[in-house]
Short mmCIF file of C-alpha atoms in Angstrom, two decimals:
data_model
loop_
_atom_site.label_atom_id
_atom_site.label_comp_id
_atom_site.label_asym_id
_atom_site.label_seq_id
_atom_site.Cartn_x
_atom_site.Cartn_y
_atom_site.Cartn_z
CA MET A 1 0.08 0.07 -0.03
CA ALA A 2 1.13 3.38 -0.84
CA GLU A 3 0.11 6.54 1.01
CA ILE A 4 0.73 10.37 1.06
CA ILE A 5 -0.61 12.72 3.67
CA GLN A 6 -0.58 16.48 2.85
CA LYS A 7 -2.55 19.65 4.24
CA ASP A 8 -4.07 19.51 0.66
CA GLY A 9 -5.34 15.79 1.29
CA THR A 10 -4.65 12.25 1.56
CA TRP A 11 -4.11 9.92 -1.17
CA VAL A 12 -4.01 5.93 -0.65
CA PHE A 13 -3.41 3.27 -3.01
CA ASP A 14 -4.17 -0.42 -1.95
CA GLY A 15 -3.31 -2.02 -5.46
CA ASP A 16 -6.95 -2.06 -6.64
CA ALA A 17 -8.06 1.56 -6.22
CA LEU A 18 -6.99 5.06 -5.15
CA ARG A 19 -8.94 6.58 -2.15
CA LEU A 20 -8.72 10.50 -2.45
CA THR A 21 -9.57 12.38 0.71
CA PRO A 22 -9.61 16.30 0.59
CA GLY A 23 -7.60 17.89 3.46
CA ARG A 24 -9.10 20.27 6.31
CA ASP A 25 -6.71 23.06 5.51
CA ARG A 26 -8.64 26.45 4.70
CA ASN A 27 -6.97 26.42 1.56
CA VAL A 28 -8.64 23.33 0.05
CA SER A 29 -11.64 24.49 -2.14
CA LEU A 30 -15.35 24.32 -1.35
CA LEU A 31 -15.90 22.19 -4.24
CA ARG A 32 -13.41 19.52 -3.02
CA ARG A 33 -14.73 19.62 0.37
CA THR A 34 -18.37 19.33 -0.76
CA LEU A 35 -17.48 16.41 -3.02
CA GLY A 36 -15.93 14.60 -0.13
CA GLU A 37 -13.80 11.30 -0.53
CA LEU A 38 -13.31 9.68 -4.05
CA VAL A 39 -12.60 5.99 -4.60
CA VAL A 40 -11.09 5.80 -8.12
CA PRO A 41 -10.74 2.15 -9.55
CA LEU A 42 -7.41 1.40 -11.08
CA GLY A 43 -9.16 0.61 -14.30
CA ALA A 44 -10.29 4.14 -14.65
CA LEU A 45 -6.77 5.38 -14.73
CA ALA A 46 -4.73 6.41 -17.76
CA GLY A 47 -1.89 7.53 -15.81
CA VAL A 48 -0.29 9.44 -13.01
CA SER A 49 2.58 12.12 -12.80
CA PHE A 50 4.48 14.16 -10.27
CA GLU A 51 5.68 17.57 -11.03
CA GLN A 52 8.37 19.21 -8.60
CA GLY A 53 8.50 23.02 -7.91
CA LYS A 54 10.55 25.25 -5.84
CA LYS A 55 8.32 25.44 -3.01
CA SER A 56 5.97 22.58 -3.51
CA GLY A 57 5.21 19.91 -6.12
CA ARG A 58 1.86 18.24 -7.85
CA LEU A 59 0.68 14.85 -7.95
CA ARG A 60 -1.72 14.32 -10.98
CA LEU A 61 -4.07 11.46 -12.05
CA ARG A 62 -5.30 11.34 -15.59
CA LEU A 63 -8.44 9.38 -15.92
CA ARG A 64 -9.61 7.55 -19.12
CA ASP A 65 -11.81 9.56 -21.25
CA GLY A 66 -15.41 8.89 -20.35
CA ALA A 67 -14.47 7.21 -16.90
CA ASP A 68 -15.75 10.13 -14.65
CA PRO A 69 -19.30 11.98 -15.20
CA LEU A 70 -17.52 15.13 -13.38
CA LEU A 71 -14.64 15.50 -15.93
CA HIS A 72 -17.15 15.00 -18.56
CA ALA A 73 -19.62 17.59 -17.35
CA SER A 74 -16.85 19.98 -16.54
CA GLY A 75 -15.23 19.67 -19.91
CA GLY A 76 -11.80 20.32 -18.65
CA ARG A 77 -12.84 23.62 -17.26
CA LEU A 78 -12.23 23.03 -13.43
CA THR A 79 -9.35 25.35 -12.20
CA GLU A 80 -6.39 23.48 -10.51
CA PRO A 81 -7.82 24.43 -6.80
CA ASN A 82 -11.06 22.58 -7.61
CA ASP A 83 -9.60 19.51 -9.72
CA PRO A 84 -9.90 16.52 -7.24
CA TYR A 85 -7.21 14.79 -9.28
CA GLN A 86 -4.53 16.90 -8.37
CA LEU A 87 -2.65 17.10 -4.96
CA LEU A 88 -0.14 19.75 -3.67
CA VAL A 89 2.90 18.36 -2.11
CA GLU A 90 5.35 19.81 0.04
CA SER A 91 9.05 19.75 -0.68
CA ASP A 92 9.94 17.40 2.08
CA ARG A 93 7.74 14.94 0.73
CA TYR A 94 8.75 14.62 -2.68
CA GLY A 95 10.37 11.10 -2.29
CA VAL A 96 7.01 9.82 -0.95
CA ALA A 97 5.34 11.35 -4.03
CA GLU A 98 7.73 9.69 -6.37
CA TYR A 99 7.33 6.41 -4.72
CA PHE A 100 3.51 6.70 -4.92
CA VAL A 101 3.86 7.51 -8.64
CA ASP A 102 5.99 4.34 -9.12
CA GLU A 103 3.38 2.07 -7.22
CA VAL A 104 0.56 3.04 -9.33
CA ARG A 105 2.27 3.04 -12.43
CA ASN A 106 3.65 -0.57 -11.84
CA ALA A 107 0.05 -1.66 -10.88
CA LEU A 108 -1.20 -0.27 -14.35
CA LEU A 109 1.58 -2.19 -15.94
CA LEU A 110 0.96 -5.38 -14.32
CA ASP A 111 -2.72 -5.37 -14.75
CA GLU A 112 -2.15 -4.13 -18.28
CA VAL A 113 -4.89 -1.36 -17.88
CA PRO A 114 -5.36 0.43 -21.20
CA SER A 115 -5.27 4.24 -21.62
CA ASP A 116 -7.89 4.37 -24.35
CA PRO A 117 -11.49 5.79 -23.75
CA VAL A 118 -14.19 3.77 -21.91
CA ASP A 119 -17.76 3.13 -23.02
CA GLY A 120 -19.22 3.49 -19.35
CA TYR A 121 -18.81 5.40 -16.41
CA LEU A 122 -16.33 4.02 -13.88
CA LEU A 123 -17.02 6.32 -11.16
CA PRO A 124 -20.70 6.99 -9.77
CA GLY A 125 -20.71 10.78 -9.69
CA PRO A 126 -21.35 12.95 -6.63
CA PRO A 127 -23.94 11.76 -4.24
CA VAL A 128 -27.51 12.88 -4.19
CA PRO A 129 -29.47 14.58 -3.10
CA LEU A 130 -27.79 17.89 -3.99
CA SER A 131 -28.71 21.49 -3.78
CA VAL A 132 -26.52 24.48 -4.93
CA SER A 133 -27.50 28.19 -4.71
CA ALA A 134 -25.55 30.31 -7.10
CA GLY A 135 -26.07 33.20 -9.68
CA ASP A 136 -29.66 33.72 -10.22
CA GLY A 137 -31.12 30.58 -9.01
CA THR A 138 -30.98 27.27 -6.92
CA ALA A 139 -30.37 23.84 -8.73
CA SER A 140 -31.34 20.91 -6.72
CA PHE A 141 -31.24 17.33 -7.94
CA ASP A 142 -32.59 14.01 -6.18
CA GLY A 143 -31.49 11.59 -8.57
CA GLU A 144 -34.61 11.79 -10.65
CA HIS A 145 -35.75 15.39 -11.13
CA VAL A 146 -33.88 18.64 -11.49
CA ARG A 147 -35.66 21.66 -9.81
CA LEU A 148 -34.63 25.00 -10.68
CA GLU A 149 -35.67 27.89 -8.44
CA TRP A 150 -35.38 31.55 -9.05
CA ASN A 151 -34.09 34.40 -6.63
CA TRP A 152 -34.48 38.17 -6.72
CA LYS A 153 -31.58 38.55 -9.04
CA THR A 154 -33.33 36.58 -11.66
CA GLU A 155 -34.69 38.48 -15.12
CA ASP A 156 -38.59 39.17 -14.62
CA ALA A 157 -38.99 37.41 -18.04
CA LYS A 158 -37.28 34.12 -16.88
CA ALA A 159 -38.70 34.21 -13.33
CA ALA A 160 -42.23 34.36 -14.67
CA ALA A 161 -42.06 30.88 -15.79
CA GLY A 162 -41.97 29.97 -12.05
CA THR A 163 -40.02 27.10 -10.56
CA ARG A 164 -38.96 24.41 -13.12
CA THR A 165 -38.94 20.55 -12.43
CA LEU A 166 -37.30 18.64 -15.11
CA PRO A 167 -37.40 14.79 -15.08
CA VAL A 168 -34.06 13.28 -16.06
CA ALA A 169 -35.97 10.96 -18.60
CA ASP A 170 -36.81 14.53 -20.40
CA LEU A 171 -33.14 15.61 -20.55
CA VAL A 172 -30.89 15.26 -23.36
CA SER A 173 -27.62 16.93 -22.15
CA VAL A 174 -26.16 19.19 -19.30
CA GLU A 175 -23.52 21.77 -19.76
CA TRP A 176 -21.58 23.53 -16.86
CA GLN A 177 -19.77 26.75 -18.06
CA PRO A 178 -17.67 28.69 -15.34
CA ALA A 179 -17.57 32.57 -15.81
CA VAL A 180 -14.37 33.60 -17.37
CA GLY A 181 -13.35 37.07 -17.49
CA LEU A 182 -16.36 39.32 -18.46
CA GLU A 183 -18.34 36.37 -19.71
CA ASN A 184 -20.85 34.85 -17.44
CA GLY A 185 -20.94 31.27 -16.94
CA HIS A 186 -24.02 28.95 -16.69
CA LEU A 187 -25.53 25.75 -15.82
CA ARG A 188 -27.78 24.76 -18.72
CA PHE A 189 -30.18 21.57 -19.26
CA THR A 190 -31.09 20.69 -22.79
CA VAL A 191 -34.75 19.27 -22.71
CA ARG A 192 -35.78 16.95 -25.36
CA HIS A 193 -37.72 18.39 -28.27
CA ALA A 194 -37.10 21.85 -26.73
CA PRO A 195 -33.95 23.15 -27.89
CA THR A 196 -33.01 26.84 -27.43
CA LYS A 197 -30.45 29.29 -28.32
CA ALA A 198 -31.64 31.86 -25.66
CA PRO A 199 -28.90 33.26 -23.39
CA PRO A 200 -28.83 31.67 -19.91
CA LYS A 201 -30.16 34.99 -18.62
CA TYR A 202 -33.37 34.19 -20.23
CA ASP A 203 -33.66 30.43 -20.68
CA PRO A 204 -35.64 28.99 -17.92
CA ASN A 205 -33.79 25.78 -18.13
CA SER A 206 -30.46 27.59 -17.18
CA VAL A 207 -28.92 28.90 -14.16
CA GLU A 208 -26.66 32.11 -14.75
CA LEU A 209 -23.18 32.30 -13.22
CA TRP A 210 -21.26 35.50 -12.36
CA GLY A 211 -18.08 34.09 -11.12
CA PHE A 212 -18.75 33.91 -7.49
CA LYS A 213 -17.31 31.20 -4.86
CA LYS A 214 -20.20 28.81 -5.03
CA ASP A 215 -20.34 28.50 -8.80
CA PRO A 216 -17.90 25.72 -9.17
CA LEU A 217 -20.45 23.63 -7.00
CA MET A 218 -22.89 23.74 -9.99
CA ALA A 219 -20.42 21.61 -11.76
CA LEU A 220 -21.33 18.93 -9.11
CA VAL A 221 -25.04 19.27 -10.07
CA ALA A 222 -24.07 18.64 -13.64
CA ALA A 223 -22.04 15.52 -12.82
CA ALA A 224 -24.63 14.03 -10.77
CA VAL A 225 -27.23 14.58 -13.67
CA GLN A 226 -24.48 13.31 -16.20
CA ALA A 227 -24.10 10.17 -14.28
CA ARG A 228 -27.64 9.26 -15.22
CA LEU A 229 -27.82 10.14 -18.76
CA PRO A 230 -26.62 7.91 -21.48
CA HIS A 231 -22.86 7.45 -21.70
CA PRO A 232 -21.58 9.87 -24.14
CA SER A 233 -20.12 6.88 -26.13
CA ALA A 234 -23.74 5.72 -26.51
CA ALA A 235 -25.34 9.28 -26.71
CA ALA A 236 -23.02 10.38 -29.65
CA ALA A 237 -25.19 8.46 -32.30
CA THR A 238 -28.47 9.67 -31.10
CA ASP A 239 -27.84 13.35 -30.15
CA VAL A 240 -29.11 14.72 -33.65
CA THR A 241 -32.22 12.43 -33.54
CA ALA A 242 -32.95 13.19 -29.84
CA MET A 243 -33.09 16.95 -30.65
CA GLU A 244 -35.64 16.60 -33.19
CA PRO A 245 -39.33 15.40 -33.32
CA PRO A 246 -40.07 12.23 -35.08
CA LYS A 247 -40.45 12.67 -39.00
CA GLN A 248 -43.94 11.36 -38.99
CA LEU A 249 -45.06 14.05 -36.45
CA ALA A 250 -42.97 16.94 -38.12
CA ALA A 251 -44.66 15.98 -41.58
CA ALA A 252 -48.02 16.24 -39.79
CA GLY A 253 -47.21 19.97 -38.55
CA PRO A 254 -47.11 21.36 -35.07
CA ARG A 255 -49.88 20.53 -32.60
CA GLU A 256 -52.41 23.40 -31.94
CA ASP A 257 -51.24 23.71 -28.30
CA ASP A 258 -47.61 24.11 -29.42
CA HIS A 259 -48.81 26.74 -31.96
CA ASP A 260 -50.20 28.69 -29.14
CA ALA A 261 -47.24 28.30 -27.07
CA LEU A 262 -45.09 29.60 -30.16
CA LEU A 263 -47.35 32.56 -30.42
CA ARG A 264 -47.03 33.42 -26.88
CA ARG A 265 -43.16 33.22 -27.29
CA LEU A 266 -43.30 35.65 -29.93
CA ARG A 267 -45.15 38.16 -27.90
CA GLU A 268 -42.96 37.69 -24.97
CA LEU A 269 -40.04 38.32 -27.38
CA GLY A 270 -41.63 41.51 -28.89
CA GLU A 271 -42.17 42.72 -25.28
CA LEU A 272 -38.66 42.21 -24.29
CA HIS A 273 -37.46 43.98 -27.57
CA ARG A 274 -39.42 46.92 -26.87
CA THR A 275 -38.33 47.32 -23.33
CA GLY A 276 -34.71 47.04 -24.32
CA VAL A 277 -34.03 43.79 -22.62
CA LEU A 278 -33.09 42.30 -26.17
CA THR A 279 -31.01 43.98 -28.82
CA ASP A 280 -32.26 44.03 -32.41
CA GLU A 281 -29.81 41.32 -33.38
CA GLU A 282 -30.83 39.21 -30.36
CA PHE A 283 -34.71 39.75 -31.13
CA ALA A 284 -34.22 38.92 -34.93
CA MET A 285 -32.33 35.55 -34.06
CA ALA A 286 -35.01 34.59 -31.50
CA LYS A 287 -37.84 35.53 -33.71
CA GLN A 288 -36.34 33.57 -36.54
CA ALA A 289 -35.83 30.48 -34.49
CA VAL A 290 -39.57 30.46 -33.32
CA LEU A 291 -40.93 31.01 -36.77
CA LYS A 292 -38.90 27.94 -38.04
CA ARG A 293 -40.56 25.84 -35.39
CA MET A 294 -44.17 27.12 -36.62
#
């Protein structure tokens, strides 16, 4: 067994799996503390490395593509402090870190673990129930339904739709995007047969994020949902058809209630344009999208 204990966390390898426990130091990120201990099976690993620095080094695990719903949902956008697969190592523990790397690498070789992508998740994703308040709303997930509730900072046009409850069975995908520079981030859910290009600020299936402390926690909600959606290797072939209605229904034209809903949407867009919420370009694009659906 190999073990390394640091302020940043403790990593233990028993030959079959790695147990990653975040430290209690105040510098450990909120995301890692909330996520808690991770158990990574050896078969989920593609590699391990250790990088030395002047004052501290960094242990890194590289997982096989498709093994972890958190990595898939975050799309490689987790910053170093929030990445659970990195561990800061103090300079006096460099020898222990190198020994740890050798033990894991030897096990990968002995077990002949491939580094190619997997076709099913090897980690379960964050535990549920899970609820995070950030940006303009609160996203909660109980394993079967996503619930989106709005706060006083939500745009009126979006809040008017009220609390949203989205069954996992109706979801095609989930996307988490952190705020970068002047660009806001979001947590967006794509609902089957109801795609939208509306900005997250106005999309009732999205939470807009502004770059505050709790924003990264929305990645955990995204990961918990992603773990219950079809694996990307299976979903790749069906993404296009999942976003479109069956050809038989499309040929018959939209149902009457759909038509009424689209007319209401046009009126809402017109009001947003008149009040200055939507620019001329945004209004034109949104209007064209609705007209195409009609």
